[in-house]
């Protein structure tokens, strides 16, 4: 079993910053793309940013220019630095990863439990 555990969410004022972390643990042979998604109340889950094993990044428009995604492959951890936060960034942020558990496995998608980010006006 593979688990993704997020941390770093919380309450921040408009214009503030937060850094989210997501660590993968369990039976892991390799992790391909890791990413962050978010889901605001009453809305669908949407991509925030993603990063490949080699470090290639993809940022979705809503937060582009205010966020940086990075990863530490040795620690199976992905980070999301968020700056200039706005009330509309309030959401549950989920970590996602494509994980291969062993040489007998294919890659499968794993989700974290989510961490709440609340931006007050």
N, C-alpha and C. Protein backbone atom coordinates (compact mmCIF):
# COMPACT_ATOMS: atom_id res chain seq x y z
N UNK A 1 0.83 -1.19 0.00
CA UNK A 1 0.00 0.00 0.00
C UNK A 1 0.86 1.24 0.00
N UNK A 2 0.43 2.22 -0.75
CA UNK A 2 1.13 3.50 -0.80
C UNK A 2 0.22 4.57 -0.22
N UNK A 3 0.79 5.42 0.60
CA UNK A 3 0.04 6.53 1.17
C UNK A 3 0.70 7.85 0.80
N UNK A 4 -0.13 8.86 0.57
CA UNK A 4 0.34 10.23 0.39
C UNK A 4 -0.19 11.03 1.57
N UNK A 5 0.69 11.70 2.26
CA UNK A 5 0.29 12.49 3.42
C UNK A 5 0.67 13.94 3.19
N UNK A 6 -0.35 14.80 3.15
CA UNK A 6 -0.13 16.22 2.94
C UNK A 6 0.00 16.94 4.28
N UNK A 7 0.70 18.05 4.25
CA UNK A 7 0.80 18.92 5.41
C UNK A 7 1.06 20.33 4.94
N UNK A 8 0.86 21.28 5.86
CA UNK A 8 1.19 22.67 5.55
C UNK A 8 0.00 23.57 5.32
N UNK A 9 -1.19 23.00 5.27
CA UNK A 9 -2.37 23.85 5.08
C UNK A 9 -2.67 24.63 6.34
N UNK A 10 -3.63 25.54 6.21
CA UNK A 10 -4.01 26.34 7.37
C UNK A 10 -4.70 27.62 6.96
N UNK A 11 -4.79 28.52 7.91
CA UNK A 11 -5.45 29.82 7.71
C UNK A 11 -4.39 30.88 7.47
N UNK A 12 -4.59 31.67 6.43
CA UNK A 12 -3.65 32.74 6.10
C UNK A 12 -4.45 33.94 5.60
N UNK A 13 -3.91 35.11 5.80
CA UNK A 13 -4.57 36.33 5.31
C UNK A 13 -4.28 36.55 3.83
N UNK A 14 -5.12 37.32 3.20
CA UNK A 14 -4.90 37.69 1.80
C UNK A 14 -3.51 38.27 1.63
N UNK A 15 -2.82 37.79 0.60
CA UNK A 15 -1.46 38.23 0.33
C UNK A 15 -0.40 37.39 1.01
N UNK A 16 -0.82 36.48 1.86
CA UNK A 16 0.13 35.65 2.59
C UNK A 16 0.63 34.47 1.77
N UNK A 17 1.46 33.66 2.41
CA UNK A 17 2.09 32.52 1.75
C UNK A 17 1.91 31.26 2.58
N UNK A 18 1.91 30.14 1.90
CA UNK A 18 1.91 28.84 2.54
C UNK A 18 2.75 27.90 1.70
N UNK A 19 3.33 26.91 2.37
CA UNK A 19 4.07 25.87 1.67
C UNK A 19 3.47 24.52 2.03
N UNK A 20 2.94 23.84 1.04
CA UNK A 20 2.38 22.52 1.24
C UNK A 20 3.44 21.46 0.94
N UNK A 21 3.36 20.38 1.69
CA UNK A 21 4.24 19.24 1.47
C UNK A 21 3.40 17.98 1.34
N UNK A 22 3.90 17.04 0.57
CA UNK A 22 3.22 15.75 0.42
C UNK A 22 4.28 14.67 0.31
N UNK A 23 4.25 13.76 1.27
CA UNK A 23 5.23 12.69 1.32
C UNK A 23 4.57 11.36 1.01
N UNK A 24 5.18 10.61 0.12
CA UNK A 24 4.68 9.28 -0.23
C UNK A 24 5.44 8.25 0.58
N UNK A 25 4.71 7.25 1.05
CA UNK A 25 5.33 6.18 1.83
C UNK A 25 4.67 4.86 1.48
N UNK A 26 5.38 3.79 1.81
CA UNK A 26 4.87 2.45 1.52
C UNK A 26 5.75 1.75 0.53
N UNK A 27 5.15 0.82 -0.20
CA UNK A 27 5.89 0.04 -1.18
C UNK A 27 6.00 0.84 -2.47
N UNK A 28 7.16 1.44 -2.69
CA UNK A 28 7.36 2.33 -3.83
C UNK A 28 8.60 1.93 -4.60
N UNK A 29 8.42 1.62 -5.87
CA UNK A 29 9.56 1.40 -6.75
C UNK A 29 9.94 2.70 -7.43
N UNK A 30 8.94 3.38 -7.95
CA UNK A 30 9.20 4.67 -8.59
C UNK A 30 7.91 5.49 -8.62
N UNK A 31 8.09 6.80 -8.71
CA UNK A 31 6.97 7.73 -8.82
C UNK A 31 7.17 8.57 -10.06
N UNK A 32 6.18 8.57 -10.93
CA UNK A 32 6.25 9.37 -12.14
C UNK A 32 5.83 10.81 -11.81
N UNK A 33 4.77 11.27 -12.40
CA UNK A 33 4.32 12.64 -12.15
C UNK A 33 3.68 12.76 -10.77
N UNK A 34 3.99 13.87 -10.10
CA UNK A 34 3.33 14.23 -8.84
C UNK A 34 2.66 15.58 -9.06
N UNK A 35 1.54 15.76 -8.41
CA UNK A 35 0.82 17.01 -8.64
C UNK A 35 -0.03 17.43 -7.47
N UNK A 36 -0.53 18.63 -7.59
CA UNK A 36 -1.45 19.20 -6.61
C UNK A 36 -2.74 19.58 -7.32
N UNK A 37 -3.84 19.22 -6.71
CA UNK A 37 -5.17 19.60 -7.17
C UNK A 37 -5.87 20.32 -6.02
N UNK A 38 -6.94 21.02 -6.35
CA UNK A 38 -7.71 21.64 -5.28
C UNK A 38 -9.19 21.54 -5.60
N UNK A 39 -9.98 21.58 -4.54
CA UNK A 39 -11.42 21.54 -4.70
C UNK A 39 -12.05 22.51 -3.72
N UNK A 40 -12.68 23.54 -4.26
CA UNK A 40 -13.38 24.52 -3.45
C UNK A 40 -14.82 24.06 -3.23
N UNK A 41 -15.48 24.55 -2.21
CA UNK A 41 -16.86 24.14 -1.94
C UNK A 41 -17.77 24.38 -3.14
N UNK A 42 -18.49 23.34 -3.54
CA UNK A 42 -19.42 23.46 -4.64
C UNK A 42 -18.79 23.43 -6.02
N UNK A 43 -17.48 23.20 -6.07
CA UNK A 43 -16.80 23.19 -7.36
C UNK A 43 -16.12 21.84 -7.59
N UNK A 44 -15.75 21.60 -8.84
CA UNK A 44 -15.05 20.37 -9.18
C UNK A 44 -13.57 20.48 -8.81
N UNK A 45 -12.98 19.33 -8.62
CA UNK A 45 -11.54 19.31 -8.35
C UNK A 45 -10.81 19.75 -9.61
N UNK A 46 -9.77 20.59 -9.43
CA UNK A 46 -9.02 21.11 -10.58
C UNK A 46 -7.53 21.01 -10.33
N UNK A 47 -6.80 20.91 -11.41
CA UNK A 47 -5.35 20.85 -11.33
C UNK A 47 -4.79 22.20 -10.92
N UNK A 48 -3.81 22.17 -10.03
CA UNK A 48 -3.08 23.37 -9.65
C UNK A 48 -1.71 23.37 -10.32
N UNK A 49 -0.98 22.28 -10.16
CA UNK A 49 0.34 22.17 -10.75
C UNK A 49 0.79 20.72 -10.72
N UNK A 50 1.71 20.38 -11.61
CA UNK A 50 2.25 19.03 -11.65
C UNK A 50 3.72 19.10 -12.02
N UNK A 51 4.44 18.03 -11.65
CA UNK A 51 5.87 17.98 -11.93
C UNK A 51 6.26 16.54 -12.23
N UNK A 52 7.04 16.33 -13.29
CA UNK A 52 7.48 15.00 -13.65
C UNK A 52 8.69 14.58 -12.82
N UNK A 53 9.07 13.32 -12.94
CA UNK A 53 10.24 12.84 -12.22
C UNK A 53 11.48 13.65 -12.60
N UNK A 54 11.56 14.05 -13.85
CA UNK A 54 12.71 14.82 -14.31
C UNK A 54 12.65 16.30 -14.00
N UNK A 55 11.53 16.75 -13.42
CA UNK A 55 11.45 18.15 -13.00
C UNK A 55 10.70 19.07 -13.94
N UNK A 56 10.11 18.52 -14.97
CA UNK A 56 9.33 19.37 -15.88
C UNK A 56 8.02 19.72 -15.19
N UNK A 57 7.67 21.01 -15.24
CA UNK A 57 6.50 21.49 -14.50
C UNK A 57 5.38 21.94 -15.42
N UNK A 58 4.18 21.90 -14.87
CA UNK A 58 2.99 22.36 -15.57
C UNK A 58 2.13 23.10 -14.55
N UNK A 59 1.80 24.34 -14.85
CA UNK A 59 1.00 25.15 -13.94
C UNK A 59 -0.34 25.49 -14.59
N UNK A 60 -1.40 25.32 -13.84
CA UNK A 60 -2.72 25.72 -14.34
C UNK A 60 -2.89 27.22 -14.16
N UNK A 61 -3.75 27.79 -14.99
CA UNK A 61 -3.89 29.24 -15.02
C UNK A 61 -4.29 29.92 -13.71
N UNK A 62 -5.20 29.35 -12.92
CA UNK A 62 -5.69 30.10 -11.76
C UNK A 62 -4.61 30.59 -10.80
N UNK A 63 -3.53 29.82 -10.66
CA UNK A 63 -2.51 30.21 -9.70
C UNK A 63 -1.15 30.46 -10.34
N UNK A 64 -1.07 30.37 -11.65
CA UNK A 64 0.20 30.53 -12.34
C UNK A 64 0.81 31.89 -12.01
N UNK A 65 2.11 31.87 -11.74
CA UNK A 65 2.81 33.10 -11.40
C UNK A 65 2.87 33.35 -9.90
N UNK A 66 2.05 32.63 -9.15
CA UNK A 66 2.03 32.79 -7.70
C UNK A 66 2.47 31.52 -6.97
N UNK A 67 2.74 30.48 -7.71
CA UNK A 67 3.09 29.19 -7.10
C UNK A 67 4.34 28.60 -7.73
N UNK A 68 5.00 27.74 -6.95
CA UNK A 68 6.14 26.98 -7.45
C UNK A 68 6.00 25.56 -6.93
N UNK A 69 6.04 24.60 -7.85
CA UNK A 69 6.01 23.20 -7.46
C UNK A 69 7.42 22.64 -7.57
N UNK A 70 7.80 21.80 -6.63
CA UNK A 70 9.11 21.18 -6.64
C UNK A 70 9.00 19.80 -5.99
N UNK A 71 10.03 18.99 -6.17
CA UNK A 71 10.00 17.66 -5.57
C UNK A 71 11.40 17.22 -5.19
N UNK A 72 11.43 16.34 -4.22
CA UNK A 72 12.66 15.71 -3.78
C UNK A 72 12.48 14.22 -4.04
N UNK A 73 13.07 13.72 -5.10
CA UNK A 73 12.86 12.33 -5.48
C UNK A 73 13.43 11.37 -4.44
N UNK A 74 14.48 11.75 -3.79
CA UNK A 74 15.08 10.88 -2.77
C UNK A 74 14.14 10.69 -1.58
N UNK A 75 13.31 11.69 -1.34
CA UNK A 75 12.38 11.64 -0.21
C UNK A 75 10.94 11.33 -0.65
N UNK A 76 10.74 11.12 -1.94
CA UNK A 76 9.38 10.87 -2.46
C UNK A 76 8.40 11.94 -2.00
N UNK A 77 8.84 13.17 -2.08
CA UNK A 77 8.07 14.29 -1.55
C UNK A 77 7.91 15.38 -2.61
N UNK A 78 6.73 15.96 -2.64
CA UNK A 78 6.46 17.08 -3.53
C UNK A 78 6.01 18.26 -2.69
N UNK A 79 6.38 19.45 -3.14
CA UNK A 79 6.08 20.68 -2.41
C UNK A 79 5.31 21.64 -3.31
N UNK A 80 4.54 22.51 -2.66
CA UNK A 80 3.87 23.58 -3.39
C UNK A 80 4.01 24.86 -2.59
N UNK A 81 4.81 25.77 -3.10
CA UNK A 81 4.96 27.07 -2.48
C UNK A 81 3.93 28.01 -3.08
N UNK A 82 3.08 28.58 -2.24
CA UNK A 82 2.00 29.45 -2.71
C UNK A 82 2.18 30.84 -2.11
N UNK A 83 2.22 31.83 -2.97
CA UNK A 83 2.41 33.21 -2.55
C UNK A 83 1.24 34.07 -3.02
N UNK A 84 1.14 35.25 -2.45
CA UNK A 84 0.09 36.21 -2.84
C UNK A 84 -1.28 35.54 -2.87
N UNK A 85 -1.59 34.84 -1.81
CA UNK A 85 -2.84 34.08 -1.77
C UNK A 85 -4.05 35.00 -1.73
N UNK A 86 -5.12 34.52 -2.35
CA UNK A 86 -6.37 35.26 -2.46
C UNK A 86 -7.50 34.45 -1.81
N UNK A 87 -8.57 35.10 -1.41
CA UNK A 87 -9.70 34.34 -0.83
C UNK A 87 -10.22 33.25 -1.77
N UNK A 88 -10.16 33.49 -3.06
CA UNK A 88 -10.63 32.48 -4.01
C UNK A 88 -9.72 31.26 -4.11
N UNK A 89 -8.58 31.32 -3.45
CA UNK A 89 -7.71 30.14 -3.37
C UNK A 89 -8.13 29.20 -2.25
N UNK A 90 -9.10 29.60 -1.47
CA UNK A 90 -9.59 28.75 -0.40
C UNK A 90 -10.15 27.45 -0.96
N UNK A 91 -9.62 26.33 -0.49
CA UNK A 91 -10.00 25.02 -1.00
C UNK A 91 -9.30 23.94 -0.21
N UNK A 92 -9.72 22.71 -0.45
CA UNK A 92 -8.94 21.57 0.03
C UNK A 92 -7.96 21.21 -1.08
N UNK A 93 -6.71 21.14 -0.72
CA UNK A 93 -5.64 20.84 -1.67
C UNK A 93 -5.24 19.38 -1.53
N UNK A 94 -5.25 18.68 -2.66
CA UNK A 94 -4.96 17.25 -2.69
C UNK A 94 -3.67 16.98 -3.44
N UNK A 95 -2.91 16.06 -2.90
CA UNK A 95 -1.70 15.58 -3.56
C UNK A 95 -2.06 14.36 -4.41
N UNK A 96 -1.40 14.23 -5.53
CA UNK A 96 -1.65 13.13 -6.47
C UNK A 96 -0.32 12.64 -7.00
N UNK A 97 -0.21 11.33 -7.20
CA UNK A 97 1.04 10.79 -7.72
C UNK A 97 0.76 9.52 -8.51
N UNK A 98 1.56 9.31 -9.54
CA UNK A 98 1.55 8.06 -10.28
C UNK A 98 2.64 7.17 -9.72
N UNK A 99 2.24 6.10 -9.07
CA UNK A 99 3.19 5.29 -8.29
C UNK A 99 3.26 3.86 -8.84
N UNK A 100 4.48 3.36 -8.92
CA UNK A 100 4.70 1.95 -9.26
C UNK A 100 5.26 1.27 -8.02
N UNK A 101 4.56 0.24 -7.55
CA UNK A 101 4.95 -0.38 -6.29
C UNK A 101 6.06 -1.39 -6.41
N UNK A 102 6.12 -2.09 -7.53
CA UNK A 102 7.15 -3.11 -7.70
C UNK A 102 7.33 -3.37 -9.19
N UNK A 103 8.28 -4.21 -9.52
CA UNK A 103 8.54 -4.52 -10.93
C UNK A 103 7.37 -5.28 -11.56
N UNK A 104 6.51 -5.85 -10.72
CA UNK A 104 5.37 -6.59 -11.24
C UNK A 104 4.15 -5.70 -11.42
N UNK A 105 4.26 -4.44 -11.00
CA UNK A 105 3.12 -3.52 -11.03
C UNK A 105 3.23 -2.54 -12.19
N UNK A 106 2.07 -2.00 -12.58
CA UNK A 106 2.06 -0.85 -13.46
C UNK A 106 1.86 0.39 -12.59
N UNK A 107 2.00 1.55 -13.21
CA UNK A 107 1.78 2.77 -12.45
C UNK A 107 0.28 2.90 -12.15
N UNK A 108 -0.02 3.31 -10.94
CA UNK A 108 -1.40 3.60 -10.59
C UNK A 108 -1.48 4.93 -9.86
N UNK A 109 -2.64 5.54 -9.93
CA UNK A 109 -2.83 6.87 -9.37
C UNK A 109 -3.20 6.77 -7.89
N UNK A 110 -2.52 7.56 -7.09
CA UNK A 110 -2.76 7.59 -5.65
C UNK A 110 -3.08 9.02 -5.24
N UNK A 111 -4.03 9.18 -4.32
CA UNK A 111 -4.44 10.50 -3.82
C UNK A 111 -4.18 10.60 -2.32
N UNK A 112 -3.85 11.79 -1.90
CA UNK A 112 -3.77 12.06 -0.47
C UNK A 112 -5.14 12.40 0.07
N UNK A 113 -5.19 12.62 1.38
CA UNK A 113 -6.47 12.88 2.03
C UNK A 113 -6.89 14.35 1.95
N UNK A 114 -5.98 15.19 1.56
CA UNK A 114 -6.28 16.61 1.40
C UNK A 114 -5.89 17.43 2.61
N UNK A 115 -5.55 18.67 2.35
CA UNK A 115 -5.25 19.62 3.42
C UNK A 115 -5.97 20.93 3.10
N UNK A 116 -6.62 21.49 4.11
CA UNK A 116 -7.46 22.67 3.90
C UNK A 116 -6.62 23.94 3.94
N UNK A 117 -6.80 24.75 2.93
CA UNK A 117 -6.20 26.08 2.88
C UNK A 117 -7.33 27.11 2.91
N UNK A 118 -7.28 27.99 3.88
CA UNK A 118 -8.30 29.03 4.01
C UNK A 118 -7.62 30.39 3.96
N UNK A 119 -8.05 31.21 3.02
CA UNK A 119 -7.47 32.55 2.86
C UNK A 119 -8.54 33.56 3.27
N UNK A 120 -8.25 34.30 4.31
CA UNK A 120 -9.22 35.28 4.81
C UNK A 120 -9.01 36.64 4.15
N UNK A 121 -10.10 37.34 3.97
CA UNK A 121 -10.03 38.65 3.32
C UNK A 121 -9.84 39.78 4.33
